[in-house]
Short mmCIF file of C-alpha atoms in Angstrom, two decimals:
data_model
loop_
_atom_site.label_atom_id
_atom_site.label_comp_id
_atom_site.label_asym_id
_atom_site.label_seq_id
_atom_site.Cartn_x
_atom_site.Cartn_y
_atom_site.Cartn_z
CA UNK A 1064 -5.50 28.70 -12.15
CA UNK A 1065 -7.45 31.57 -13.50
CA UNK A 1066 -10.24 32.08 -10.28
CA UNK A 1067 -13.37 30.18 -11.72
CA UNK A 1068 -11.82 27.12 -11.71
CA UNK A 1069 -10.34 27.52 -7.75
CA UNK A 1070 -13.81 28.15 -7.16
CA UNK A 1071 -14.85 24.78 -9.16
CA UNK A 1072 -12.27 22.83 -7.36
CA UNK A 1073 -12.85 23.89 -4.44
CA UNK A 1074 -16.63 22.69 -4.53
CA UNK A 1075 -15.71 19.53 -6.29
CA UNK A 1076 -13.59 19.10 -2.70
CA UNK A 1077 -15.95 20.41 -0.30
CA UNK A 1078 -18.13 17.08 -2.16
CA UNK A 1079 -15.61 15.07 -1.54
CA UNK A 1080 -15.31 15.46 1.89
CA UNK A 1081 -19.35 14.78 2.42
CA UNK A 1082 -19.28 11.47 -0.16
CA UNK A 1083 -16.23 10.54 2.38
CA UNK A 1084 -17.31 10.93 5.36
CA UNK A 1085 -20.31 9.47 4.54
CA UNK A 1086 -19.06 6.19 3.18
CA UNK A 1087 -16.17 6.43 6.64
CA UNK A 1088 -19.06 6.06 8.74
CA UNK A 1089 -21.02 3.11 7.02
CA UNK A 1090 -21.39 -0.35 8.48
CA UNK A 1091 -17.68 -2.26 7.51
CA UNK A 1092 -19.80 -4.93 6.04
CA UNK A 1093 -21.24 -2.33 2.97
CA UNK A 1094 -17.06 -0.47 3.26
CA UNK A 1095 -15.91 -4.51 2.80
CA UNK A 1096 -17.41 -6.81 1.24
CA UNK A 1097 -16.34 -10.93 1.57
CA UNK A 1098 -15.25 -12.30 -1.07
CA UNK A 1099 -17.04 -14.88 -2.65
CA UNK A 1100 -14.59 -17.67 -4.10
CA UNK A 1101 -14.10 -20.32 -2.93
CA UNK A 1102 -11.19 -21.15 -0.66
CA UNK A 1103 -8.44 -24.19 -2.20
CA UNK A 1104 -7.51 -27.07 -0.44
CA UNK A 1105 -4.31 -27.56 2.14
CA UNK A 1106 -3.42 -25.53 5.10
CA UNK A 1107 -1.33 -24.39 7.43
CA UNK A 1108 -1.60 -23.02 10.63
CA UNK A 1109 0.37 -22.33 13.61
CA UNK A 1110 0.32 -24.82 16.97
CA UNK A 1111 -0.50 -22.07 18.89
CA UNK A 1112 -3.15 -19.75 17.43
CA UNK A 1113 -5.58 -17.44 18.48
CA UNK A 1114 -9.37 -16.65 17.47
CA UNK A 1115 -10.07 -13.91 16.05
CA UNK A 1116 -12.93 -11.89 16.74
CA UNK A 1117 -16.15 -13.54 16.01
CA UNK A 1118 -17.77 -10.73 13.67
CA UNK A 1119 -14.65 -11.79 11.63
CA UNK A 1120 -14.93 -15.14 11.47
CA UNK A 1121 -16.95 -15.17 8.50
CA UNK A 1122 -13.65 -14.47 6.81
CA UNK A 1123 -11.72 -17.96 7.84
CA UNK A 1124 -12.54 -19.72 4.77
CA UNK A 1125 -9.98 -17.17 2.95
CA UNK A 1126 -7.17 -17.98 4.76
CA UNK A 1127 -6.50 -20.68 1.50
CA UNK A 1128 -6.89 -18.16 -1.66
CA UNK A 1129 -3.10 -17.55 -1.71
CA UNK A 1130 -2.81 -21.18 -2.63
CA UNK A 1131 -2.04 -22.80 -6.15
CA UNK A 1132 -0.84 -20.96 -9.10
CA UNK A 1133 -4.56 -20.52 -10.69
CA UNK A 1134 -6.10 -19.58 -8.46
CA UNK A 1135 -8.28 -15.77 -9.02
CA UNK A 1136 -9.14 -12.81 -7.62
CA UNK A 1137 -12.65 -12.85 -6.05
CA UNK A 1138 -15.76 -11.41 -8.23
CA UNK A 1139 -16.12 -8.97 -5.02
CA UNK A 1140 -13.85 -7.14 -2.97
CA UNK A 1141 -13.47 -3.96 -0.89
CA UNK A 1142 -13.98 -0.53 -2.38
CA UNK A 1143 -12.27 1.20 0.58
CA UNK A 1144 -9.94 4.01 -1.69
CA UNK A 1145 -12.19 4.19 -4.31
CA UNK A 1146 -14.81 1.67 -7.11
CA UNK A 1147 -11.76 0.69 -8.91
CA UNK A 1148 -9.24 -0.41 -6.22
CA UNK A 1149 -12.19 -2.86 -5.76
CA UNK A 1150 -12.05 -4.75 -9.41
CA UNK A 1151 -10.00 -6.96 -10.44
CA UNK A 1152 -7.52 -7.09 -12.57
CA UNK A 1153 -4.68 -3.55 -13.65
CA UNK A 1154 -5.66 -0.39 -12.83
CA UNK A 1155 -3.94 2.59 -14.12
CA UNK A 1156 -4.95 5.55 -16.07
CA UNK A 1157 -2.67 5.58 -18.66
CA UNK A 1158 -2.74 8.45 -20.94
CA UNK A 1159 -0.23 10.61 -22.92
CA UNK A 1160 3.01 11.63 -21.08
CA UNK A 1161 2.24 8.70 -18.87
CA UNK A 1162 5.34 6.21 -18.73
CA UNK A 1163 3.94 2.36 -19.13
CA UNK A 1164 3.75 -0.34 -16.36
CA UNK A 1165 6.84 -2.51 -16.66
CA UNK A 1166 7.12 -5.70 -18.28
CA UNK A 1167 7.13 -8.84 -16.29
CA UNK A 1168 5.01 -8.90 -13.26
CA UNK A 1169 3.60 -12.29 -12.08
CA UNK A 1170 2.36 -10.71 -8.18
CA UNK A 1171 -1.23 -11.74 -8.00
CA UNK A 1172 -1.68 -8.40 -6.36
CA UNK A 1173 0.41 -5.01 -6.03
CA UNK A 1174 -0.11 -1.45 -5.19
CA UNK A 1175 1.74 1.87 -6.18
CA UNK A 1176 0.84 4.49 -3.69
CA UNK A 1177 1.99 8.59 -2.93
CA UNK A 1178 2.80 8.01 0.72
CA UNK A 1179 2.42 11.59 1.22
CA UNK A 1180 -1.04 12.55 -0.89
CA UNK A 1181 -2.31 9.37 -0.49
CA UNK A 1182 -2.64 8.45 -3.79
CA UNK A 1183 -2.62 5.11 -5.04
CA UNK A 1184 -1.00 5.51 -8.82
CA UNK A 1185 -1.50 1.61 -9.69
CA UNK A 1186 -2.99 -1.55 -8.23
CA UNK A 1187 -3.18 -5.00 -8.82
CA UNK A 1188 -6.02 -6.83 -7.38
CA UNK A 1189 -5.82 -4.48 -4.83
CA UNK A 1190 -7.61 -5.60 -2.02
CA UNK A 1191 -7.45 -9.34 -2.52
CA UNK A 1192 -7.30 -11.05 0.46
CA UNK A 1193 -4.27 -13.04 0.71
CA UNK A 1194 -2.48 -14.70 3.24
CA UNK A 1195 0.42 -12.12 4.68
CA UNK A 1196 3.76 -13.86 6.22
CA UNK A 1197 5.67 -11.57 7.82
CA UNK A 1198 4.13 -8.12 6.74
CA UNK A 1199 1.80 -8.53 8.90
CA UNK A 1200 4.51 -7.90 11.79
CA UNK A 1201 4.12 -4.24 10.36
CA UNK A 1202 0.50 -4.51 12.15
CA UNK A 1203 2.37 -5.54 15.28
CA UNK A 1204 4.57 -3.18 15.48
CA UNK A 1205 2.55 0.18 15.65
CA UNK A 1206 -0.24 -1.72 17.43
CA UNK A 1207 2.85 -2.06 20.44
CA UNK A 1208 5.68 -0.52 19.90
CA UNK A 1209 4.36 2.85 21.98
CA UNK A 1210 3.76 0.33 24.81
CA UNK A 1211 7.11 0.23 25.95
CA UNK A 1212 10.30 2.29 26.16
CA UNK A 1213 13.18 1.16 24.55
CA UNK A 1214 15.38 0.59 27.43
CA UNK A 1215 12.30 -1.97 28.99
CA UNK A 1216 14.13 -5.47 29.71
CA UNK A 1217 12.47 -8.33 29.81
CA UNK A 1218 13.91 -11.86 31.33
CA UNK A 1219 12.44 -14.90 28.55
CA UNK A 1220 10.95 -17.71 30.58
CA UNK A 1221 9.72 -20.60 28.62
CA UNK A 1222 6.26 -20.01 28.51
CA UNK A 1223 7.34 -16.58 26.43
CA UNK A 1224 8.34 -18.87 23.95
CA UNK A 1225 6.22 -21.64 23.61
CA UNK A 1226 3.60 -22.01 20.31
CA UNK A 1227 6.36 -20.50 18.02
CA UNK A 1228 5.26 -22.75 14.90
CA UNK A 1229 7.51 -25.27 12.84
CA UNK A 1230 9.83 -23.85 10.72
CA UNK A 1231 9.56 -19.76 12.26
CA UNK A 1232 12.23 -17.47 11.57
CA UNK A 1233 14.02 -16.73 14.64
CA UNK A 1234 16.68 -14.23 15.73
CA UNK A 1235 18.04 -16.59 18.32
CA UNK A 1236 16.64 -15.79 21.52
CA UNK A 1237 17.54 -17.56 24.98
CA UNK A 1238 15.09 -18.30 27.79
CA UNK A 1239 16.50 -17.43 30.84
CA UNK A 1240 18.23 -14.23 29.11
CA UNK A 1241 17.38 -10.69 29.44
CA UNK A 1242 16.96 -8.24 27.25
CA UNK A 1243 16.29 -4.72 26.40
CA UNK A 1244 12.62 -4.32 24.31
CA UNK A 1245 14.80 -2.20 21.61
CA UNK A 1246 16.84 -5.53 21.17
CA UNK A 1247 13.69 -7.71 20.46
CA UNK A 1248 12.26 -5.37 18.04
CA UNK A 1249 15.45 -4.97 15.99
CA UNK A 1250 14.84 -8.98 16.02
CA UNK A 1251 11.07 -8.55 14.37
CA UNK A 1252 12.44 -5.89 12.31
CA UNK A 1253 16.23 -7.29 11.12
CA UNK A 1254 15.57 -10.85 10.66
CA UNK A 1255 11.85 -11.00 11.67
CA UNK A 1256 11.89 -13.25 14.63
CA UNK A 1257 9.03 -15.01 15.68
CA UNK A 1258 10.94 -15.31 19.04
CA UNK A 1259 11.07 -11.58 19.35
CA UNK A 1260 7.36 -11.79 18.57
CA UNK A 1261 6.54 -14.09 20.81
CA UNK A 1262 8.72 -12.94 23.92
CA UNK A 1263 7.06 -9.03 22.79
CA UNK A 1264 3.24 -10.21 22.77
CA UNK A 1265 4.17 -12.48 26.28
CA UNK A 1266 4.99 -8.77 27.51
CA UNK A 1267 1.46 -7.62 26.35
CA UNK A 1268 -0.60 -9.93 28.08
CA UNK A 1269 -0.20 -12.27 25.79
CA UNK A 1270 -0.42 -14.11 22.21
CA UNK A 1271 -4.23 -14.09 22.69
CA UNK A 1272 -5.18 -10.28 23.70
CA UNK A 1273 -2.43 -9.39 21.27
CA UNK A 1274 -4.64 -10.97 18.44
CA UNK A 1275 -6.96 -8.82 19.69
CA UNK A 1276 -5.73 -5.82 19.97
CA UNK A 1277 -3.65 -5.79 16.14
CA UNK A 1278 -7.42 -6.80 15.03
CA UNK A 1279 -8.86 -3.53 16.57
CA UNK A 1280 -6.35 -1.38 15.67
CA UNK A 1281 -6.88 -2.75 11.80
CA UNK A 1282 -10.10 -1.63 11.36
CA UNK A 1283 -9.11 1.79 13.48
CA UNK A 1284 -7.25 1.99 10.10
CA UNK A 1285 -9.82 1.21 8.19
CA UNK A 1286 -7.81 -1.81 6.62
CA UNK A 1287 -10.90 -4.03 6.54
CA UNK A 1288 -9.36 -6.95 4.45
CA UNK A 1289 -7.47 -8.44 7.14
CA UNK A 1290 -7.58 -10.70 10.07
CA UNK A 1291 -4.99 -11.95 12.52
CA UNK A 1292 -4.14 -14.68 14.01
CA UNK A 1293 -0.93 -15.21 14.76
CA UNK A 1294 0.79 -12.25 15.79
CA UNK A 1295 3.76 -13.20 13.92
CA UNK A 1296 2.83 -13.85 10.31
CA UNK A 1297 2.94 -17.46 10.58
CA UNK A 1298 0.01 -19.26 8.13
CA UNK A 1299 -2.82 -19.80 10.01
CA UNK A 1300 -6.37 -20.80 8.97
CA UNK A 1301 -8.14 -17.80 8.65
CA UNK A 1302 -5.56 -15.41 8.57
CA UNK A 1303 -5.50 -12.48 5.72
CA UNK A 1304 -4.75 -9.28 4.54
CA UNK A 1305 -4.04 -7.48 1.36
CA UNK A 1306 -1.80 -4.69 -0.46
CA UNK A 1307 -4.11 -2.20 0.06
CA UNK A 1308 -4.13 -2.67 3.47
CA UNK A 1309 -0.70 -3.86 4.36
CA UNK A 1310 0.18 -0.43 2.21
CA UNK A 1311 -2.80 1.82 5.22
CA UNK A 1312 -0.64 -0.24 8.03
CA UNK A 1313 3.39 0.44 6.64
CA UNK A 1314 1.71 4.35 6.25
CA UNK A 1315 0.43 4.05 9.69
CA UNK A 1316 3.73 2.56 11.26
CA UNK A 1317 6.52 5.56 9.22
CA UNK A 1318 4.32 8.33 11.29
CA UNK A 1319 6.09 6.27 14.39
CA UNK A 1320 10.20 7.64 14.28
CA UNK A 1321 11.04 4.47 16.09
CA UNK A 1322 9.37 2.81 14.04
CA UNK A 1323 11.36 4.20 10.92
CA UNK A 1324 14.87 3.49 12.35
CA UNK A 1325 13.39 0.16 12.80
CA UNK A 1326 12.81 -0.81 9.42
CA UNK A 1327 15.77 1.20 8.05
CA UNK A 1328 18.29 -0.44 10.38
CA UNK A 1329 20.58 -2.17 7.50
CA UNK A 1330 22.54 -4.50 10.19
CA UNK A 1331 23.04 -4.61 14.16
CA UNK A 1332 24.51 -6.19 16.81
CA UNK A 1333 21.87 -8.52 18.70
CA UNK A 1334 22.81 -9.57 22.08
CA UNK A 1335 23.89 -13.91 22.44
CA UNK A 1336 23.53 -16.49 25.47
CA UNK A 1337 25.40 -16.02 28.38
CA UNK A 1338 28.76 -18.72 28.59
CA UNK A 1339 31.36 -19.20 31.31
CA UNK A 1340 34.93 -18.11 29.62
CA UNK A 1341 38.11 -19.98 30.40
CA UNK A 1342 38.09 -18.26 33.92
CA UNK A 1343 35.16 -19.52 34.30
CA UNK A 1344 33.35 -15.69 34.17
CA UNK A 1345 30.45 -15.67 32.60
CA UNK A 1346 30.40 -13.67 30.04
CA UNK A 1347 27.76 -12.51 27.30
CA UNK A 1348 28.57 -10.97 23.57
CA UNK A 1349 26.63 -10.87 20.87
CA UNK A 1350 26.30 -11.57 17.61
CA UNK A 1351 25.62 -9.26 14.47
CA UNK A 1352 22.15 -9.78 12.47
CA UNK A 1353 21.73 -7.90 8.97
CA UNK A 1354 17.99 -6.88 7.86
CA UNK A 1355 16.53 -9.61 5.35
CA UNK A 1356 15.02 -6.43 3.31
CA UNK A 1357 17.32 -6.97 0.33
CA UNK A 1358 16.55 -3.55 -0.84
CA UNK A 1359 17.90 -2.23 2.11
CA UNK A 1360 20.67 -4.59 2.16
CA UNK A 1361 21.50 -5.19 -1.26
CA UNK A 1362 22.02 -9.00 -2.66
CA UNK A 1363 24.08 -10.65 -5.18
CA UNK A 1364 21.24 -10.45 -7.74
CA UNK A 1365 19.79 -7.20 -6.13
CA UNK A 1366 21.62 -4.14 -5.84
CA UNK A 1367 20.54 -1.70 -2.97
CA UNK A 1368 17.79 0.56 -3.92
CA UNK A 1369 18.53 4.68 -4.26
CA UNK A 1370 15.90 6.06 -1.61
CA UNK A 1371 15.00 2.89 0.34
CA UNK A 1372 13.97 2.97 3.96
CA UNK A 1373 12.26 -0.34 4.80
CA UNK A 1374 9.81 -1.25 5.17
CA UNK A 1375 8.97 -5.30 5.86
CA UNK A 1376 9.58 -8.65 4.05
CA UNK A 1377 8.06 -11.76 4.60
CA UNK A 1378 7.94 -15.28 2.72
CA UNK A 1379 5.88 -18.49 3.81
CA UNK A 1380 4.98 -21.64 2.59
CA UNK A 1381 0.87 -19.92 2.07
CA UNK A 1382 1.56 -16.36 1.48
CA UNK A 1383 4.73 -17.47 -1.24
CA UNK A 1384 6.81 -13.60 -0.80
CA UNK A 1385 5.00 -10.54 0.40
CA UNK A 1386 6.88 -7.67 0.45
CA UNK A 1387 5.90 -3.77 1.53
CA UNK A 1388 8.86 -1.20 0.87
CA UNK A 1389 8.78 2.91 0.93
CA UNK A 1390 11.25 4.78 -0.96
CA UNK A 1391 11.92 8.69 -1.20
CA UNK A 1392 13.18 10.63 -4.72
CA UNK A 1393 13.62 14.13 -5.10
CA UNK A 1394 10.86 14.53 -2.45
CA UNK A 1395 8.84 12.59 -3.06
CA UNK A 1396 8.14 9.09 -1.04
CA UNK A 1397 6.53 6.11 -2.43
CA UNK A 1398 5.17 3.40 -1.05
CA UNK A 1399 4.41 -0.09 -2.77
CA UNK A 1400 3.18 -3.61 -1.56
CA UNK A 1401 3.97 -6.46 -4.19
CA UNK A 1402 2.28 -10.15 -2.87
CA UNK A 1403 2.98 -13.37 -3.93
CA UNK A 1404 4.94 -12.75 -7.51
CA UNK A 1405 4.40 -15.90 -9.77
CA UNK A 1406 7.52 -15.62 -11.46
CA UNK A 1407 9.61 -18.17 -9.62
CA UNK A 1408 13.13 -16.29 -10.00
CA UNK A 1409 15.82 -15.51 -7.46
CA UNK A 1410 14.76 -12.61 -4.87
CA UNK A 1411 11.59 -11.85 -7.50
CA UNK A 1412 9.28 -9.92 -5.44
CA UNK A 1413 12.23 -7.46 -5.17
CA UNK A 1414 12.42 -7.20 -8.56
CA UNK A 1415 9.09 -6.16 -8.82
CA UNK A 1416 9.07 -3.95 -5.94
CA UNK A 1417 12.03 -2.39 -7.62
CA UNK A 1418 10.24 -1.78 -10.91
CA UNK A 1419 7.12 -0.36 -9.70
CA UNK A 1420 8.91 2.10 -7.74
CA UNK A 1421 10.78 3.08 -10.95
CA UNK A 1422 7.50 3.40 -12.55
CA UNK A 1423 6.20 5.58 -10.01
CA UNK A 1424 8.75 7.80 -9.42
CA UNK A 1425 8.51 8.43 -13.38
CA UNK A 1426 4.46 8.58 -13.41
CA UNK A 1427 4.28 10.81 -10.01
CA UNK A 1428 2.94 13.95 -10.80
CA UNK A 1429 1.51 13.32 -14.35
CA UNK A 1430 -0.78 9.76 -14.02
CA UNK A 1431 -4.13 10.29 -12.60
CA UNK A 1432 -4.54 8.73 -9.39
CA UNK A 1433 -7.06 5.34 -9.48
CA UNK A 1434 -7.93 5.90 -6.01
CA UNK A 1435 -6.27 6.47 -2.51
CA UNK A 1436 -5.45 5.53 1.25
CA UNK A 1437 -7.81 6.56 3.47
CA UNK A 1438 -7.21 8.06 6.86
CA UNK A 1439 -7.74 6.57 10.03
CA UNK A 1440 -10.94 6.45 11.63
CA UNK A 1441 -10.43 8.68 14.14
CA UNK A 1442 -8.86 10.73 11.84
CA UNK A 1443 -11.24 11.55 9.68
CA UNK A 1444 -14.37 11.65 12.61
CA UNK A 1445 -11.89 14.64 14.30
CA UNK A 1446 -12.39 16.66 10.68
CA UNK A 1447 -10.31 19.50 10.73
CA UNK A 1448 -8.09 18.93 13.23
CA UNK A 1449 -5.67 16.23 12.51
CA UNK A 1450 -3.58 15.52 15.16
CA UNK A 1451 -7.39 14.64 17.74
CA UNK A 1452 -8.13 11.02 18.46
CA UNK A 1453 -4.30 10.45 18.37
CA UNK A 1454 -2.03 10.14 21.43
CA UNK A 1455 1.71 11.69 20.84
CA UNK A 1456 3.85 9.86 18.74
CA UNK A 1457 0.84 7.69 17.28
CA UNK A 1458 -0.02 7.86 13.22
CA UNK A 1459 -1.70 12.06 12.80
CA UNK A 1460 -0.55 12.94 16.63
CA UNK A 1461 1.45 15.75 17.42
CA UNK A 1462 4.37 13.77 19.43
CA UNK A 1463 8.15 14.64 19.12
CA UNK A 1464 8.39 12.53 15.62
CA UNK A 1465 5.50 15.09 13.79
CA UNK A 1466 8.27 17.44 13.34
CA UNK A 1467 5.48 19.40 10.97
CA UNK A 1468 2.98 19.92 14.08
CA UNK A 1469 1.95 23.40 14.15
CA UNK A 1470 4.29 24.91 16.31
CA UNK A 1471 7.13 22.65 15.64
CA UNK A 1472 9.96 22.93 13.95
CA UNK A 1473 11.01 20.39 10.70
CA UNK A 1474 13.78 17.89 11.17
CA UNK A 1475 16.19 18.57 8.18
CA UNK A 1476 18.78 15.62 8.73
CA UNK A 1477 19.62 13.38 11.16
CA UNK A 1478 22.71 11.74 11.87
CA UNK A 1479 23.92 8.92 11.80
CA UNK A 1480 23.69 5.90 14.74
CA UNK A 1481 25.69 3.48 15.97
CA UNK A 1482 25.11 2.68 19.53
CA UNK A 1483 25.05 -0.86 21.06
CA UNK A 1484 22.43 -2.94 18.57
CA UNK A 1485 22.11 0.05 16.08
CA UNK A 1486 25.14 -0.71 13.98
CA UNK A 1487 24.23 0.84 10.61
CA UNK A 1488 21.07 2.52 11.25
CA UNK A 1489 20.34 4.53 7.91
CA UNK A 1490 19.92 7.87 9.44
CA UNK A 1491 20.77 10.20 6.65
CA UNK A 1492 17.78 12.30 5.53
CA UNK A 1493 18.36 14.44 2.44
CA UNK A 1494 15.76 16.77 0.23
CA UNK A 1495 13.18 18.31 1.00
CA UNK A 1496 11.46 17.51 4.42
CA UNK A 1497 7.66 16.45 4.07
CA UNK A 1498 5.47 18.31 6.50
CA UNK A 1499 2.19 18.24 8.35
CA UNK A 1500 -0.52 19.53 6.95
CA UNK A 1501 -2.43 22.09 9.24
CA UNK A 1502 -6.26 22.94 9.80
CA UNK A 1503 -9.44 21.89 7.45
CA UNK A 1504 -6.58 20.64 4.57
CA UNK A 1505 -6.54 17.62 6.10
CA UNK A 1506 -10.33 16.17 5.16
CA UNK A 1507 -10.57 18.49 1.81
CA UNK A 1508 -7.22 16.82 1.30
CA UNK A 1509 -7.55 13.54 2.32
CA UNK A 1510 -3.47 13.80 2.55
CA UNK A 1511 -1.56 11.54 5.32
CA UNK A 1512 1.56 13.04 5.12
CA UNK A 1513 4.67 11.34 6.23
CA UNK A 1514 7.61 13.62 8.71
CA UNK A 1515 11.00 13.29 9.00
CA UNK A 1516 11.69 10.06 6.23
CA UNK A 1517 14.74 7.90 7.44
CA UNK A 1518 16.26 6.85 5.01
CA UNK A 1519 19.15 4.58 3.54
CA UNK A 1520 22.44 6.39 2.29
CA UNK A 1521 23.26 5.14 -1.16
CA UNK A 1522 26.37 2.95 -1.50
CA UNK A 1523 29.28 4.73 -3.11
#
């Protein structure tokens, strides 16, 4: 590129940085206006809902928006990440050489983003606040994962399992049995176990304090569409998120090595119940659990997606099917979130996600973005110091799982693991390693890159 163009580009980037800084320091009410649409009738709530923060209580009326096939996106939506992302309908810059969007998309909301650069390649009602179902467990994990070493043990009490909603997905945790934190997180990620969530929340001081921390973390990530009421994602009045926010949350979680490991685990052994054998000796067998993410584990009508590495699926009466997935092909990593496909077909949310991933990999580098995934608030305030404000192992931190940090060595590969509780973990890494940016390039380029991404080995 000729020198004059470089100068112009640098000037534009500096101006963009100033504008971004102004936006990020603006009041939340301006960054994420409350939708004006009225909720439909009917509700579904947990048996033990926690109160959401008072400043977000005004959003409680939005919990029922996703119910009813004729629901429409609100007239006003958040413009975090760009003004076009706050507009209803499909946003994409089609031009010569850019592939057309796939046919047959029926999701109420979806987004396709580059996980490294943060560019939003295309979106549809990206900021529509809808019930998130178990995709909200990504925020639960991103908030609580740093709390305990994976080897920490906990004996389950009856109070730990109190308040689990009727019909919840369960991994099979038993009272008076002891589990490691590693076991519990496998239950959260693979089986979407609300029982595992409740036990971890109890270890964290209870549901109410956990919900408070999750809401605070959502604000730090600038996921202003998100209001947490129940930490497991079970339908609850006032509980909402958006395709944009879920993508931000997934991107933050994927900065953590253990998050990536759990999200990419296909199957594992889970501790069973202690019983006496024929000789009267107490024994505790295990049973296999498999990841319910069908792009990772496959199904009769959905093949394993090439390069898939997680992240989380969900399905409730109010939310319908929801899913956030991350995949890598040819060194490029994409994040796709799909919320509530209206076309009723088997594994529809995975089929639509696969179509959007296919489109994204073909369009990347050709299509002009329609917006961006903003960095967490602390990273934005840190300016040119990309690791400031984040502790080791957290998003943006220079911990052991941030191989691209200054002074660190990128991890080129990882061996497949098969330890207790980790059978089938997808730890194969091939292709280019994504490196953390250094110095002042962070805010100028507005990148929130992904370190050594683990991904699923394709079936032979």
